[in-house]
PDB file of C-alpha atoms in Angstrom:
ATOM      1  CA  MET A   1      -2.631  10.298  12.607  1.00  0.00           C
ATOM      2  CA  ARG A   2       0.770  10.305  14.300  1.00  0.00           C
ATOM      3  CA  SER A   3       1.413   6.824  15.458  1.00  0.00           C
ATOM      4  CA  ILE A   4       0.540   3.185  14.583  1.00  0.00           C
ATOM      5  CA  ARG A   5      -1.834   3.162  17.607  1.00  0.00           C
ATOM      6  CA  ASP A   6      -3.805   6.186  16.116  1.00  0.00           C
ATOM      7  CA  LEU A   7      -3.897   4.282  12.665  1.00  0.00           C
ATOM      8  CA  PHE A   8      -5.251   1.068  14.376  1.00  0.00           C
ATOM      9  CA  LYS A   9      -8.119   3.149  15.765  1.00  0.00           C
ATOM     10  CA  LYS A  10      -9.201   3.727  12.278  1.00  0.00           C
ATOM     11  CA  LEU A  11      -8.909   0.268  11.067  1.00  0.00           C
ATOM     12  CA  PRO A  12     -11.063  -2.896  11.766  1.00  0.00           C
ATOM     13  CA  SER A  13      -9.703  -5.047  14.640  1.00  0.00           C
ATOM     14  CA  ASP A  14      -8.048  -7.567  12.503  1.00  0.00           C
ATOM     15  CA  GLY A  15      -4.982  -8.973  14.309  1.00  0.00           C
ATOM     16  CA  ASP A  16      -3.327 -10.435  11.172  1.00  0.00           C
ATOM     17  CA  LEU A  17      -3.603  -7.088   9.367  1.00  0.00           C
ATOM     18  CA  ARG A  18      -2.424  -5.216  12.376  1.00  0.00           C
ATOM     19  CA  HIS A  19       0.475  -7.621  12.751  1.00  0.00           C
ATOM     20  CA  LYS A  20       1.438  -7.022   9.069  1.00  0.00           C
ATOM     21  CA  LEU A  21       1.393  -3.306   9.227  1.00  0.00           C
ATOM     22  CA  ARG A  22       3.198  -3.231  12.632  1.00  0.00           C
ATOM     23  CA  ASN A  23       6.093  -5.481  11.164  1.00  0.00           C
ATOM     24  CA  PHE A  24       6.451  -3.228   8.205  1.00  0.00           C
ATOM     25  CA  ASN A  25       6.950  -0.336  10.403  1.00  0.00           C
ATOM     26  CA  MET A  26       9.252  -2.000  12.831  1.00  0.00           C
ATOM     27  CA  LEU A  27      11.426  -3.304  10.098  1.00  0.00           C
ATOM     28  CA  PRO A  28      11.647  -0.697   7.295  1.00  0.00           C
ATOM     29  CA  SER A  29      14.869  -2.101   6.126  1.00  0.00           C
ATOM     30  CA  ARG A  30      16.054  -5.615   5.649  1.00  0.00           C
ATOM     31  CA  SER A  31      19.369  -6.902   4.576  1.00  0.00           C
ATOM     32  CA  LYS A  32      20.436  -3.161   3.660  1.00  0.00           C
ATOM     33  CA  LYS A  33      17.361  -2.934   1.331  1.00  0.00           C
ATOM     34  CA  ALA A  34      13.972  -1.177   2.055  1.00  0.00           C
ATOM     35  CA  ALA A  35      11.199  -3.462   2.971  1.00  0.00           C
ATOM     36  CA  SER A  36       8.950  -4.240  -0.047  1.00  0.00           C
ATOM     37  CA  VAL A  37       5.730  -2.243  -0.198  1.00  0.00           C
ATOM     38  CA  ARG A  38       4.649  -4.607  -2.983  1.00  0.00           C
ATOM     39  CA  ASP A  39       4.856  -7.630  -0.683  1.00  0.00           C
ATOM     40  CA  LEU A  40       2.872  -5.723   1.986  1.00  0.00           C
ATOM     41  CA  ALA A  41       0.124  -4.770  -0.522  1.00  0.00           C
ATOM     42  CA  LEU A  42       0.008  -8.406  -1.791  1.00  0.00           C
ATOM     43  CA  SER A  43      -0.383  -9.714   1.928  1.00  0.00           C
ATOM     44  CA  VAL A  44      -3.520  -7.686   2.288  1.00  0.00           C
ATOM     45  CA  GLY A  45      -4.867  -8.806  -1.070  1.00  0.00           C
ATOM     46  CA  LEU A  46      -3.974  -5.868  -3.488  1.00  0.00           C
ATOM     47  CA  ASP A  47      -1.899  -6.474  -6.583  1.00  0.00           C
ATOM     48  CA  VAL A  48       0.390  -3.799  -7.780  1.00  0.00           C
ATOM     49  CA  ARG A  49       1.004  -3.002 -11.308  1.00  0.00           C
ATOM     50  CA  LYS A  50       3.197  -0.251 -13.046  1.00  0.00           C
ATOM     51  CA  VAL A  51       1.110   1.207 -15.823  1.00  0.00           C
ATOM     52  CA  PRO A  52       1.128   4.188 -18.062  1.00  0.00           C
ATOM     53  CA  LEU A  53      -0.895   6.909 -16.272  1.00  0.00           C
ATOM     54  CA  PRO A  54      -1.701  10.521 -17.251  1.00  0.00           C
ATOM     55  CA  ARG A  55       0.979  12.948 -16.354  1.00  0.00           C
ATOM     56  CA  GLY A  56       0.632  14.115 -12.793  1.00  0.00           C
ATOM     57  CA  MET A  57      -1.134  10.972 -11.753  1.00  0.00           C
ATOM     58  CA  ALA A  58       1.011   8.967  -9.269  1.00  0.00           C
ATOM     59  CA  GLY A  59      -1.329   6.043  -8.747  1.00  0.00           C
ATOM     60  CA  ARG A  60      -4.776   4.923  -8.435  1.00  0.00           C
ATOM     61  CA  LEU A  61      -6.862   2.289  -6.661  1.00  0.00           C
ATOM     62  CA  VAL A  62      -8.781   0.232  -9.107  1.00  0.00           C
ATOM     63  CA  GLN A  63     -11.144  -2.694  -9.348  1.00  0.00           C
ATOM     64  CA  ASP A  64      -9.379  -6.025  -9.910  1.00  0.00           C
ATOM     65  CA  PRO A  65     -11.526  -9.105 -10.199  1.00  0.00           C
ATOM     66  CA  PHE A  66      -8.497 -11.317 -10.343  1.00  0.00           C
ATOM     67  CA  SER A  67      -6.986 -10.132  -6.929  1.00  0.00           C
ATOM     68  CA  GLU A  68      -7.719 -11.565  -3.643  1.00  0.00           C
ATOM     69  CA  SER A  69      -9.637  -8.387  -2.416  1.00  0.00           C
ATOM     70  CA  GLY A  70     -11.200  -7.289  -5.673  1.00  0.00           C
ATOM     71  CA  PHE A  71      -9.034  -4.239  -5.750  1.00  0.00           C
ATOM     72  CA  GLY A  72      -5.462  -3.471  -7.159  1.00  0.00           C
ATOM     73  CA  ILE A  73      -3.208  -0.563  -7.104  1.00  0.00           C
ATOM     74  CA  GLU A  74      -1.637   0.905 -10.357  1.00  0.00           C
ATOM     75  CA  VAL A  75       1.376   3.172 -10.038  1.00  0.00           C
ATOM     76  CA  ASN A  76       2.718   5.456 -12.805  1.00  0.00           C
ATOM     77  CA  GLU A  77       5.478   3.693 -14.519  1.00  0.00           C
ATOM     78  CA  SER A  78       7.242   6.810 -15.505  1.00  0.00           C
ATOM     79  CA  HIS A  79       7.788   7.722 -11.856  1.00  0.00           C
ATOM     80  CA  ASP A  80      10.937   7.016  -9.621  1.00  0.00           C
ATOM     81  CA  VAL A  81      10.823   3.739  -7.640  1.00  0.00           C
ATOM     82  CA  ARG A  82      11.185   5.691  -4.527  1.00  0.00           C
ATOM     83  CA  SER A  83       8.024   7.724  -5.234  1.00  0.00           C
ATOM     84  CA  MET A  84       6.194   4.632  -6.296  1.00  0.00           C
ATOM     85  CA  ARG A  85       6.796   3.138  -2.864  1.00  0.00           C
ATOM     86  CA  PHE A  86       4.883   5.937  -1.155  1.00  0.00           C
ATOM     87  CA  THR A  87       2.219   5.962  -3.770  1.00  0.00           C
ATOM     88  CA  VAL A  88       1.551   2.173  -3.080  1.00  0.00           C
ATOM     89  CA  LEU A  89       1.256   2.975   0.622  1.00  0.00           C
ATOM     90  CA  HIS A  90      -0.932   5.949  -0.117  1.00  0.00           C
ATOM     91  CA  GLU A  91      -3.366   3.938  -2.161  1.00  0.00           C
ATOM     92  CA  MET A  92      -3.306   1.047   0.465  1.00  0.00           C
ATOM     93  CA  GLY A  93      -4.325   3.808   2.885  1.00  0.00           C
ATOM     94  CA  HIS A  94      -7.340   4.612   0.605  1.00  0.00           C
ATOM     95  CA  TYR A  95      -8.218   0.941   0.577  1.00  0.00           C
ATOM     96  CA  LEU A  96      -7.979   0.241   4.284  1.00  0.00           C
ATOM     97  CA  LEU A  97      -9.563   3.587   5.460  1.00  0.00           C
ATOM     98  CA  HIS A  98     -12.023   4.670   2.737  1.00  0.00           C
ATOM     99  CA  MET A  99     -13.121   1.808   0.646  1.00  0.00           C
ATOM    100  CA  ASP A 100     -16.147  -0.471   1.341  1.00  0.00           C
ATOM    101  CA  ARG A 101     -13.946  -3.567   0.638  1.00  0.00           C
ATOM    102  CA  ARG A 102     -17.122  -5.620   0.378  1.00  0.00           C
ATOM    103  CA  ASP A 103     -18.005  -3.991  -2.929  1.00  0.00           C
ATOM    104  CA  PRO A 104     -15.486  -4.635  -5.579  1.00  0.00           C
ATOM    105  CA  LEU A 105     -17.606  -2.230  -7.905  1.00  0.00           C
ATOM    106  CA  ALA A 106     -17.018   0.668  -5.900  1.00  0.00           C
ATOM    107  CA  ASP A 107     -15.619   3.710  -7.474  1.00  0.00           C
ATOM    108  CA  PRO A 108     -11.815   3.749  -7.739  1.00  0.00           C
ATOM    109  CA  MET A 109      -9.800   6.426  -6.147  1.00  0.00           C
ATOM    110  CA  HIS A 110      -6.418   7.978  -7.202  1.00  0.00           C
ATOM    111  CA  LEU A 111      -3.713  10.102  -6.113  1.00  0.00           C
ATOM    112  CA  ASN A 112      -3.148  12.955  -8.519  1.00  0.00           C
ATOM    113  CA  ARG A 113      -0.330  15.487  -7.971  1.00  0.00           C
ATOM    114  CA  SER A 114      -1.219  17.977 -10.718  1.00  0.00           C
ATOM    115  CA  ASP A 115      -3.188  21.023 -10.663  1.00  0.00           C
ATOM    116  CA  GLU A 116      -5.329  19.987 -13.680  1.00  0.00           C
ATOM    117  CA  GLU A 117      -7.690  17.887 -11.590  1.00  0.00           C
ATOM    118  CA  PHE A 118      -8.990  18.318  -8.046  1.00  0.00           C
ATOM    119  CA  TYR A 119      -8.852  15.572  -5.397  1.00  0.00           C
ATOM    120  CA  PHE A 120     -12.013  13.692  -4.809  1.00  0.00           C
ATOM    121  CA  ASP A 121     -11.937  14.414  -1.100  1.00  0.00           C
ATOM    122  CA  LEU A 122      -9.104  16.379   0.510  1.00  0.00           C
ATOM    123  CA  LYS A 123      -9.428  14.910   3.931  1.00  0.00           C
ATOM    124  CA  ALA A 124      -9.265  11.438   2.454  1.00  0.00           C
ATOM    125  CA  GLU A 125      -6.141  12.373   0.600  1.00  0.00           C
ATOM    126  CA  ARG A 126      -4.596  13.672   3.865  1.00  0.00           C
ATOM    127  CA  GLU A 127      -5.576  10.562   5.749  1.00  0.00           C
ATOM    128  CA  ALA A 128      -4.013   8.460   2.967  1.00  0.00           C
ATOM    129  CA  ASN A 129      -0.821  10.424   3.192  1.00  0.00           C
ATOM    130  CA  ASP A 130      -0.852  10.145   6.907  1.00  0.00           C
ATOM    131  CA  PHE A 131      -1.376   6.418   6.676  1.00  0.00           C
ATOM    132  CA  ALA A 132       1.843   6.191   4.556  1.00  0.00           C
ATOM    133  CA  ASP A 133       3.718   8.584   6.743  1.00  0.00           C
ATOM    134  CA  VAL A 134       2.900   6.581   9.899  1.00  0.00           C
ATOM    135  CA  LEU A 135       3.788   3.159   8.283  1.00  0.00           C
ATOM    136  CA  LEU A 136       7.185   4.414   7.053  1.00  0.00           C
ATOM    137  CA  PHE A 137       8.171   6.895   9.647  1.00  0.00           C
ATOM    138  CA  GLY A 138       6.037   6.737  12.835  1.00  0.00           C
ATOM    139  CA  ASP A 139       6.579   5.380  16.229  1.00  0.00           C
ATOM    140  CA  GLY A 140      10.155   6.345  16.421  1.00  0.00           C
ATOM    141  CA  SER A 141      11.392   4.789  13.261  1.00  0.00           C
ATOM    142  CA  LEU A 142      12.484   8.140  11.604  1.00  0.00           C
ATOM    143  CA  GLN A 143      14.000   9.268  14.822  1.00  0.00           C
ATOM    144  CA  ALA A 144      16.034   5.954  15.237  1.00  0.00           C
ATOM    145  CA  ALA A 145      17.196   6.220  11.478  1.00  0.00           C
ATOM    146  CA  PHE A 146      18.038   9.998  11.985  1.00  0.00           C
ATOM    147  CA  SER A 147      20.265   9.013  15.037  1.00  0.00           C
ATOM    148  CA  LEU A 148      21.644   5.945  13.246  1.00  0.00           C
ATOM    149  CA  TYR A 149      22.733   7.906  10.134  1.00  0.00           C
ATOM    150  CA  ASN A 150      23.696  11.180  12.053  1.00  0.00           C
ATOM    151  CA  GLY A 151      21.062  13.090  10.162  1.00  0.00           C
ATOM    152  CA  ARG A 152      22.434  12.440   6.664  1.00  0.00           C
ATOM    153  CA  LEU A 153      19.349  12.767   4.479  1.00  0.00           C
ATOM    154  CA  PRO A 154      20.623  10.631   1.507  1.00  0.00           C
ATOM    155  CA  ASP A 155      21.365   7.541   3.984  1.00  0.00           C
ATOM    156  CA  ILE A 156      18.009   8.018   5.820  1.00  0.00           C
ATOM    157  CA  ALA A 157      16.157   8.158   2.533  1.00  0.00           C
ATOM    158  CA  HIS A 158      17.918   5.052   1.171  1.00  0.00           C
ATOM    159  CA  TYR A 159      16.940   3.301   4.436  1.00  0.00           C
ATOM    160  CA  PHE A 160      13.297   3.970   4.007  1.00  0.00           C
ATOM    161  CA  GLY A 161      13.367   3.615   0.261  1.00  0.00           C
ATOM    162  CA  VAL A 162      12.056   7.077  -0.392  1.00  0.00           C
ATOM    163  CA  THR A 163      13.244  10.408  -1.698  1.00  0.00           C
ATOM    164  CA  GLU A 164      15.083  12.954   0.444  1.00  0.00           C
ATOM    165  CA  LYS A 165      12.059  15.337   0.098  1.00  0.00           C
ATOM    166  CA  MET A 166       9.902  12.808   1.561  1.00  0.00           C
ATOM    167  CA  VAL A 167      12.249  12.436   4.554  1.00  0.00           C
ATOM    168  CA  GLU A 168      12.343  16.206   4.890  1.00  0.00           C
ATOM    169  CA  VAL A 169       8.651  16.522   5.043  1.00  0.00           C
ATOM    170  CA  ALA A 170       8.392  13.567   7.501  1.00  0.00           C
ATOM    171  CA  MET A 171      11.176  15.247   9.877  1.00  0.00           C
ATOM    172  CA  LYS A 172       8.907  18.322   9.987  1.00  0.00           C
ATOM    173  CA  LYS A 173       5.754  16.376  10.475  1.00  0.00           C
ATOM    174  CA  PHE A 174       7.202  14.087  13.259  1.00  0.00           C
ATOM    175  CA  ARG A 175       9.426  16.803  14.755  1.00  0.00           C
ATOM    176  CA  VAL A 176      12.722  15.157  14.241  1.00  0.00           C
ATOM    177  CA  LYS A 177      15.894  17.209  14.476  1.00  0.00           C
TER     178      LYS A 177
END
């Protein structure tokens, strides 16, 4: 996936969902503050909670009978907020791309960044990362921020609310120079 259009091909044709995702992509920063990934998650029925998770686990998609969708996202409370933002989008990608959302008893998924456990499905992990990358940086958003901030990584990272390392990876992926 390299664009919002590619992403939409993998999602149900829900105009309201597409509108929310497109707006998030087009307005990554509001009032000098990065757009809220929690608000985006809530708008699609996913509650987000900071919880203690095992070392190396950034987050997971879990059953949540109290959320609108029947699912929630847990993020590791010990991680940096900028990393949590990407994790929320990654887990939202799992929810929208991989879960049978009609089954609140489906197996949960998680993003694990350690070598101690294996990923459930490497293809699904890549797709969830692509989902997060496209929402944050796709359709020219990263190129525009790069131009706006004259390539200064700290400013670009602040604009998107992510780490400089995430911006560096995205610059390679989206071929921004």
